[in-house]
Amino acid sequence: MIRILIFVILAAVVLPLTYLLFKQVPLAKRMTIAGGGIAAAGIAILMQGAYAWYIVALALLGVSFLAAFVYMKLVEKEQREKLRLVEERRELKQTKNENIFSDN
C-alpha cells in the first residue's frame, strides 16, 4: 500500500513538471512520454507482489514499447502533415508559374 501511495505522489509531481517544463515539445508528445512512464511504473508496482521479477520486467518493457509506439505514430503523423503541406506548396507554385508563362 505504501508503494502505491509513493507512486501516486511521484505521478502527481511528474505530470505537472512535464507539462510546465517542456513547453517546446507538443502537449501530445509530452503526455505520451510521461503517461507511458507512469503507466509502466504503475503496472510494475501492481504486479510486483504477485509475479516473479522477470515477468514484471517484461511488463515494464511491454508498456514502454507501447508508449514508444504511440509516440512514433504521433511523429509519423506530423511528418506526413509536413510532407502534405510541402506538396501543396509545390503544386501551387507550379500552377502559378504555368499561369504566368501561359499569359505571355
PDB file of N, CA, C and O in Angstrom, residues 43-98:
ATOM      1  N   ILE A  43       1.990  -0.339 -13.491  1.00  0.00           N
ATOM      2  CA  ILE A  43       1.756  -1.766 -13.742  1.00  0.00           C
ATOM      3  C   ILE A  43       2.810  -2.615 -13.033  1.00  0.00           C
ATOM      4  O   ILE A  43       2.499  -3.655 -12.461  1.00  0.00           O
ATOM      5  N   ALA A  44       4.055  -2.143 -13.053  1.00  0.00           N
ATOM      6  CA  ALA A  44       5.116  -2.887 -12.366  1.00  0.00           C
ATOM      7  C   ALA A  44       4.868  -2.940 -10.861  1.00  0.00           C
ATOM      8  O   ALA A  44       5.081  -3.976 -10.227  1.00  0.00           O
ATOM      9  N   ILE A  45       4.403  -1.840 -10.295  1.00  0.00           N
ATOM     10  CA  ILE A  45       4.111  -1.835  -8.852  1.00  0.00           C
ATOM     11  C   ILE A  45       2.986  -2.808  -8.528  1.00  0.00           C
ATOM     12  O   ILE A  45       3.053  -3.560  -7.553  1.00  0.00           O
ATOM     13  N   LEU A  46       1.945  -2.811  -9.359  1.00  0.00           N
ATOM     14  CA  LEU A  46       0.822  -3.717  -9.092  1.00  0.00           C
ATOM     15  C   LEU A  46       1.198  -5.181  -9.273  1.00  0.00           C
ATOM     16  O   LEU A  46       0.695  -6.049  -8.573  1.00  0.00           O
ATOM     17  N   MET A  47       2.100  -5.457 -10.196  1.00  0.00           N
ATOM     18  CA  MET A  47       2.496  -6.843 -10.463  1.00  0.00           C
ATOM     19  C   MET A  47       3.599  -7.331  -9.539  1.00  0.00           C
ATOM     20  O   MET A  47       3.838  -8.537  -9.448  1.00  0.00           O
ATOM     21  N   GLN A  48       4.282  -6.435  -8.879  1.00  0.00           N
ATOM     22  CA  GLN A  48       5.483  -6.781  -8.128  1.00  0.00           C
ATOM     23  C   GLN A  48       5.249  -7.843  -7.049  1.00  0.00           C
ATOM     24  O   GLN A  48       6.065  -8.724  -6.858  1.00  0.00           O
ATOM     25  N   GLY A  49       4.149  -7.774  -6.349  1.00  0.00           N
ATOM     26  CA  GLY A  49       3.917  -8.721  -5.264  1.00  0.00           C
ATOM     27  C   GLY A  49       3.458 -10.086  -5.733  1.00  0.00           C
ATOM     28  O   GLY A  49       3.647 -11.083  -5.039  1.00  0.00           O
ATOM     29  N   ALA A  50       2.865 -10.173  -6.926  1.00  0.00           N
ATOM     30  CA  ALA A  50       2.261 -11.428  -7.359  1.00  0.00           C
ATOM     31  C   ALA A  50       3.101 -12.220  -8.349  1.00  0.00           C
ATOM     32  O   ALA A  50       2.905 -13.423  -8.494  1.00  0.00           O
ATOM     33  N   TYR A  51       4.021 -11.576  -9.034  1.00  0.00           N
ATOM     34  CA  TYR A  51       4.764 -12.245 -10.096  1.00  0.00           C
ATOM     35  C   TYR A  51       6.266 -12.185  -9.836  1.00  0.00           C
ATOM     36  O   TYR A  51       6.745 -11.377  -9.062  1.00  0.00           O
ATOM     37  N   ALA A  52       6.993 -13.034 -10.542  1.00  0.00           N
ATOM     38  CA  ALA A  52       8.457 -13.041 -10.440  1.00  0.00           C
ATOM     39  C   ALA A  52       9.018 -11.757 -11.056  1.00  0.00           C
ATOM     40  O   ALA A  52       8.373 -11.110 -11.874  1.00  0.00           O
ATOM     41  N   TRP A  53      10.240 -11.418 -10.689  1.00  0.00           N
ATOM     42  CA  TRP A  53      10.824 -10.149 -11.123  1.00  0.00           C
ATOM     43  C   TRP A  53      10.964 -10.053 -12.636  1.00  0.00           C
ATOM     44  O   TRP A  53      10.827  -8.988 -13.207  1.00  0.00           O
ATOM     45  N   TYR A  54      11.221 -11.174 -13.304  1.00  0.00           N
ATOM     46  CA  TYR A  54      11.418 -11.106 -14.751  1.00  0.00           C
ATOM     47  C   TYR A  54      10.104 -10.879 -15.491  1.00  0.00           C
ATOM     48  O   TYR A  54      10.085 -10.269 -16.552  1.00  0.00           O
ATOM     49  N   ILE A  55       8.992 -11.333 -14.929  1.00  0.00           N
ATOM     50  CA  ILE A  55       7.681 -11.057 -15.525  1.00  0.00           C
ATOM     51  C   ILE A  55       7.363  -9.569 -15.386  1.00  0.00           C
ATOM     52  O   ILE A  55       6.850  -8.935 -16.312  1.00  0.00           O
ATOM     53  N   VAL A  56       7.696  -9.009 -14.239  1.00  0.00           N
ATOM     54  CA  VAL A  56       7.489  -7.574 -14.019  1.00  0.00           C
ATOM     55  C   VAL A  56       8.364  -6.771 -14.975  1.00  0.00           C
ATOM     56  O   VAL A  56       7.915  -5.771 -15.553  1.00  0.00           O
ATOM     57  N   ALA A  57       9.601  -7.212 -15.174  1.00  0.00           N
ATOM     58  CA  ALA A  57      10.497  -6.521 -16.105  1.00  0.00           C
ATOM     59  C   ALA A  57       9.958  -6.604 -17.528  1.00  0.00           C
ATOM     60  O   ALA A  57      10.017  -5.623 -18.285  1.00  0.00           O
ATOM     61  N   LEU A  58       9.404  -7.752 -17.908  1.00  0.00           N
ATOM     62  CA  LEU A  58       8.801  -7.882 -19.231  1.00  0.00           C
ATOM     63  C   LEU A  58       7.590  -6.968 -19.382  1.00  0.00           C
ATOM     64  O   LEU A  58       7.375  -6.389 -20.449  1.00  0.00           O
ATOM     65  N   ALA A  59       6.796  -6.850 -18.325  1.00  0.00           N
ATOM     66  CA  ALA A  59       5.652  -5.938 -18.370  1.00  0.00           C
ATOM     67  C   ALA A  59       6.116  -4.489 -18.527  1.00  0.00           C
ATOM     68  O   ALA A  59       5.522  -3.712 -19.285  1.00  0.00           O
ATOM     69  N   LEU A  60       7.187  -4.127 -17.813  1.00  0.00           N
ATOM     70  CA  LEU A  60       7.761  -2.780 -17.970  1.00  0.00           C
ATOM     71  C   LEU A  60       8.190  -2.542 -19.414  1.00  0.00           C
ATOM     72  O   LEU A  60       7.902  -1.485 -19.996  1.00  0.00           O
ATOM     73  N   LEU A  61       8.869  -3.500 -19.986  1.00  0.00           N
ATOM     74  CA  LEU A  61       9.310  -3.365 -21.378  1.00  0.00           C
ATOM     75  C   LEU A  61       8.129  -3.279 -22.335  1.00  0.00           C
ATOM     76  O   LEU A  61       8.144  -2.484 -23.275  1.00  0.00           O
ATOM     77  N   GLY A  62       7.119  -4.100 -22.094  1.00  0.00           N
ATOM     78  CA  GLY A  62       5.949  -4.099 -22.968  1.00  0.00           C
ATOM     79  C   GLY A  62       5.198  -2.776 -22.939  1.00  0.00           C
ATOM     80  O   GLY A  62       4.849  -2.218 -23.985  1.00  0.00           O
ATOM     81  N   VAL A  63       4.957  -2.251 -21.760  1.00  0.00           N
ATOM     82  CA  VAL A  63       4.237  -0.983 -21.654  1.00  0.00           C
ATOM     83  C   VAL A  63       5.089   0.158 -22.196  1.00  0.00           C
ATOM     84  O   VAL A  63       4.584   1.057 -22.867  1.00  0.00           O
ATOM     85  N   SER A  64       6.378   0.111 -21.952  1.00  0.00           N
ATOM     86  CA  SER A  64       7.270   1.128 -22.506  1.00  0.00           C
ATOM     87  C   SER A  64       7.286   1.060 -24.032  1.00  0.00           C
ATOM     88  O   SER A  64       7.305   2.089 -24.712  1.00  0.00           O
ATOM     89  N   PHE A  65       7.254  -0.148 -24.569  1.00  0.00           N
ATOM     90  CA  PHE A  65       7.188  -0.316 -26.023  1.00  0.00           C
ATOM     91  C   PHE A  65       5.906   0.285 -26.582  1.00  0.00           C
ATOM     92  O   PHE A  65       5.925   0.953 -27.613  1.00  0.00           O
ATOM     93  N   LEU A  66       4.791   0.041 -25.912  1.00  0.00           N
ATOM     94  CA  LEU A  66       3.526   0.610 -26.374  1.00  0.00           C
ATOM     95  C   LEU A  66       3.561   2.138 -26.345  1.00  0.00           C
ATOM     96  O   LEU A  66       3.077   2.791 -27.272  1.00  0.00           O
ATOM     97  N   ALA A  67       4.129   2.706 -25.315  1.00  0.00           N
ATOM     98  CA  ALA A  67       4.243   4.165 -25.233  1.00  0.00           C
ATOM     99  C   ALA A  67       5.149   4.688 -26.352  1.00  0.00           C
ATOM    100  O   ALA A  67       4.841   5.712 -26.976  1.00  0.00           O
ATOM    101  N   ALA A  68       6.248   3.990 -26.619  1.00  0.00           N
ATOM    102  CA  ALA A  68       7.139   4.406 -27.700  1.00  0.00           C
ATOM    103  C   ALA A  68       6.448   4.289 -29.054  1.00  0.00           C
ATOM    104  O   ALA A  68       6.626   5.141 -29.929  1.00  0.00           O
ATOM    105  N   PHE A  69       5.634   3.267 -29.224  1.00  0.00           N
ATOM    106  CA  PHE A  69       4.891   3.083 -30.462  1.00  0.00           C
ATOM    107  C   PHE A  69       3.904   4.233 -30.677  1.00  0.00           C
ATOM    108  O   PHE A  69       3.804   4.770 -31.775  1.00  0.00           O
ATOM    109  N   VAL A  70       3.192   4.610 -29.628  1.00  0.00           N
ATOM    110  CA  VAL A  70       2.248   5.733 -29.720  1.00  0.00           C
ATOM    111  C   VAL A  70       3.000   7.021 -30.049  1.00  0.00           C
ATOM    112  O   VAL A  70       2.571   7.815 -30.893  1.00  0.00           O
ATOM    113  N   TYR A  71       4.143   7.225 -29.405  1.00  0.00           N
ATOM    114  CA  TYR A  71       4.957   8.410 -29.663  1.00  0.00           C
ATOM    115  C   TYR A  71       5.406   8.454 -31.116  1.00  0.00           C
ATOM    116  O   TYR A  71       5.334   9.494 -31.778  1.00  0.00           O
ATOM    117  N   MET A  72       5.863   7.330 -31.638  1.00  0.00           N
ATOM    118  CA  MET A  72       6.320   7.298 -33.025  1.00  0.00           C
ATOM    119  C   MET A  72       5.171   7.515 -34.001  1.00  0.00           C
ATOM    120  O   MET A  72       5.357   8.116 -35.063  1.00  0.00           O
ATOM    121  N   LYS A  73       3.989   7.051 -33.666  1.00  0.00           N
ATOM    122  CA  LYS A  73       2.828   7.314 -34.520  1.00  0.00           C
ATOM    123  C   LYS A  73       2.523   8.808 -34.555  1.00  0.00           C
ATOM    124  O   LYS A  73       2.142   9.343 -35.597  1.00  0.00           O
ATOM    125  N   LEU A  74       2.681   9.496 -33.432  1.00  0.00           N
ATOM    126  CA  LEU A  74       2.494  10.945 -33.406  1.00  0.00           C
ATOM    127  C   LEU A  74       3.533  11.643 -34.280  1.00  0.00           C
ATOM    128  O   LEU A  74       3.204  12.561 -35.043  1.00  0.00           O
ATOM    129  N   VAL A  75       4.778  11.199 -34.197  1.00  0.00           N
ATOM    130  CA  VAL A  75       5.848  11.786 -35.015  1.00  0.00           C
ATOM    131  C   VAL A  75       5.578  11.527 -36.494  1.00  0.00           C
ATOM    132  O   VAL A  75       5.723  12.417 -37.343  1.00  0.00           O
ATOM    133  N   GLU A  76       5.158  10.305 -36.806  1.00  0.00           N
ATOM    134  CA  GLU A  76       4.867   9.956 -38.196  1.00  0.00           C
ATOM    135  C   GLU A  76       3.722  10.800 -38.744  1.00  0.00           C
ATOM    136  O   GLU A  76       3.772  11.268 -39.889  1.00  0.00           O
ATOM    137  N   LYS A  77       2.705  11.023 -37.938  1.00  0.00           N
ATOM    138  CA  LYS A  77       1.571  11.840 -38.356  1.00  0.00           C
ATOM    139  C   LYS A  77       2.015  13.272 -38.648  1.00  0.00           C
ATOM    140  O   LYS A  77       1.590  13.864 -39.649  1.00  0.00           O
ATOM    141  N   GLU A  78       2.881  13.819 -37.800  1.00  0.00           N
ATOM    142  CA  GLU A  78       3.398  15.169 -38.035  1.00  0.00           C
ATOM    143  C   GLU A  78       4.217  15.229 -39.313  1.00  0.00           C
ATOM    144  O   GLU A  78       4.109  16.190 -40.083  1.00  0.00           O
ATOM    145  N   GLN A  79       5.036  14.226 -39.552  1.00  0.00           N
ATOM    146  CA  GLN A  79       5.858  14.211 -40.758  1.00  0.00           C
ATOM    147  C   GLN A  79       5.001  14.117 -42.014  1.00  0.00           C
ATOM    148  O   GLN A  79       5.275  14.784 -43.011  1.00  0.00           O
ATOM    149  N   ARG A  80       3.949  13.292 -41.977  1.00  0.00           N
ATOM    150  CA  ARG A  80       3.040  13.194 -43.120  1.00  0.00           C
ATOM    151  C   ARG A  80       2.361  14.532 -43.396  1.00  0.00           C
ATOM    152  O   ARG A  80       2.207  14.927 -44.549  1.00  0.00           O
ATOM    153  N   GLU A  81       1.962  15.217 -42.331  1.00  0.00           N
ATOM    154  CA  GLU A  81       1.322  16.517 -42.490  1.00  0.00           C
ATOM    155  C   GLU A  81       2.288  17.531 -43.106  1.00  0.00           C
ATOM    156  O   GLU A  81       1.914  18.300 -43.986  1.00  0.00           O
ATOM    157  N   LYS A  82       3.538  17.531 -42.654  1.00  0.00           N
ATOM    158  CA  LYS A  82       4.545  18.436 -43.226  1.00  0.00           C
ATOM    159  C   LYS A  82       4.780  18.127 -44.699  1.00  0.00           C
ATOM    160  O   LYS A  82       4.883  19.038 -45.532  1.00  0.00           O
ATOM    161  N   LEU A  83       4.872  16.838 -45.048  1.00  0.00           N
ATOM    162  CA  LEU A  83       5.067  16.460 -46.449  1.00  0.00           C
ATOM    163  C   LEU A  83       3.878  16.878 -47.302  1.00  0.00           C
ATOM    164  O   LEU A  83       4.045  17.331 -48.439  1.00  0.00           O
ATOM    165  N   ARG A  84       2.686  16.738 -46.762  1.00  0.00           N
ATOM    166  CA  ARG A  84       1.483  17.141 -47.496  1.00  0.00           C
ATOM    167  C   ARG A  84       1.507  18.643 -47.757  1.00  0.00           C
ATOM    168  O   ARG A  84       1.212  19.093 -48.875  1.00  0.00           O
ATOM    169  N   LEU A  85       1.893  19.424 -46.760  1.00  0.00           N
ATOM    170  CA  LEU A  85       1.965  20.871 -46.936  1.00  0.00           C
ATOM    171  C   LEU A  85       3.034  21.260 -47.956  1.00  0.00           C
ATOM    172  O   LEU A  85       2.822  22.168 -48.769  1.00  0.00           O
ATOM    173  N   VAL A  86       4.167  20.573 -47.936  1.00  0.00           N
ATOM    174  CA  VAL A  86       5.223  20.848 -48.916  1.00  0.00           C
ATOM    175  C   VAL A  86       4.720  20.549 -50.319  1.00  0.00           C
ATOM    176  O   VAL A  86       4.947  21.327 -51.258  1.00  0.00           O
ATOM    177  N   GLU A  87       4.036  19.428 -50.491  1.00  0.00           N
ATOM    178  CA  GLU A  87       3.496  19.075 -51.808  1.00  0.00           C
ATOM    179  C   GLU A  87       2.460  20.094 -52.269  1.00  0.00           C
ATOM    180  O   GLU A  87       2.438  20.472 -53.448  1.00  0.00           O
ATOM    181  N   GLU A  88       1.605  20.545 -51.374  1.00  0.00           N
ATOM    182  CA  GLU A  88       0.612  21.556 -51.741  1.00  0.00           C
ATOM    183  C   GLU A  88       1.288  22.848 -52.179  1.00  0.00           C
ATOM    184  O   GLU A  88       0.878  23.468 -53.164  1.00  0.00           O
ATOM    185  N   ARG A  89       2.305  23.268 -51.433  1.00  0.00           N
ATOM    186  CA  ARG A  89       3.036  24.487 -51.811  1.00  0.00           C
ATOM    187  C   ARG A  89       3.718  24.321 -53.169  1.00  0.00           C
ATOM    188  O   ARG A  89       3.720  25.242 -53.990  1.00  0.00           O
ATOM    189  N   ARG A  90       4.304  23.154 -53.391  1.00  0.00           N
ATOM    190  CA  ARG A  90       4.978  22.894 -54.667  1.00  0.00           C
ATOM    191  C   ARG A  90       3.983  22.940 -55.813  1.00  0.00           C
ATOM    192  O   ARG A  90       4.243  23.553 -56.865  1.00  0.00           O
ATOM    193  N   GLU A  91       2.820  22.317 -55.645  1.00  0.00           N
ATOM    194  CA  GLU A  91       1.803  22.330 -56.696  1.00  0.00           C
ATOM    195  C   GLU A  91       1.278  23.740 -56.934  1.00  0.00           C
ATOM    196  O   GLU A  91       1.060  24.143 -58.084  1.00  0.00           O
ATOM    197  N   LEU A  92       1.076  24.495 -55.872  1.00  0.00           N
ATOM    198  CA  LEU A  92       0.597  25.867 -56.001  1.00  0.00           C
ATOM    199  C   LEU A  92       1.624  26.719 -56.740  1.00  0.00           C
ATOM    200  O   LEU A  92       1.263  27.526 -57.609  1.00  0.00           O
ATOM    201  N   LYS A  93       2.890  26.515 -56.432  1.00  0.00           N
ATOM    202  CA  LYS A  93       3.959  27.255 -57.094  1.00  0.00           C
ATOM    203  C   LYS A  93       4.022  26.901 -58.580  1.00  0.00           C
ATOM    204  O   LYS A  93       4.194  27.773 -59.431  1.00  0.00           O
ATOM    205  N   GLN A  94       3.854  25.624 -58.893  1.00  0.00           N
ATOM    206  CA  GLN A  94       3.880  25.201 -60.293  1.00  0.00           C
ATOM    207  C   GLN A  94       2.706  25.777 -61.065  1.00  0.00           C
ATOM    208  O   GLN A  94       2.861  26.215 -62.203  1.00  0.00           O
ATOM    209  N   THR A  95       1.539  25.772 -60.461  1.00  0.00           N
ATOM    210  CA  THR A  95       0.373  26.330 -61.157  1.00  0.00           C
ATOM    211  C   THR A  95       0.522  27.832 -61.355  1.00  0.00           C
ATOM    212  O   THR A  95       0.125  28.366 -62.391  1.00  0.00           O
ATOM    213  N   LYS A  96       1.111  28.535 -60.401  1.00  0.00           N
ATOM    214  CA  LYS A  96       1.366  29.965 -60.562  1.00  0.00           C
ATOM    215  C   LYS A  96       2.349  30.211 -61.699  1.00  0.00           C
ATOM    216  O   LYS A  96       2.165  31.108 -62.522  1.00  0.00           O
ATOM    217  N   ASN A  97       3.404  29.403 -61.756  1.00  0.00           N
ATOM    218  CA  ASN A  97       4.386  29.540 -62.829  1.00  0.00           C
ATOM    219  C   ASN A  97       3.769  29.237 -64.189  1.00  0.00           C
ATOM    220  O   ASN A  97       4.049  29.908 -65.171  1.00  0.00           O
ATOM    221  N   GLU A  98       2.920  28.246 -64.267  1.00  0.00           N
ATOM    222  CA  GLU A  98       2.263  27.906 -65.524  1.00  0.00           C
ATOM    223  C   GLU A  98       1.328  29.018 -65.952  1.00  0.00           C
ATOM    224  O   GLU A  98       1.238  29.351 -67.134  1.00  0.00           O
TER     225      GLU A  98
END
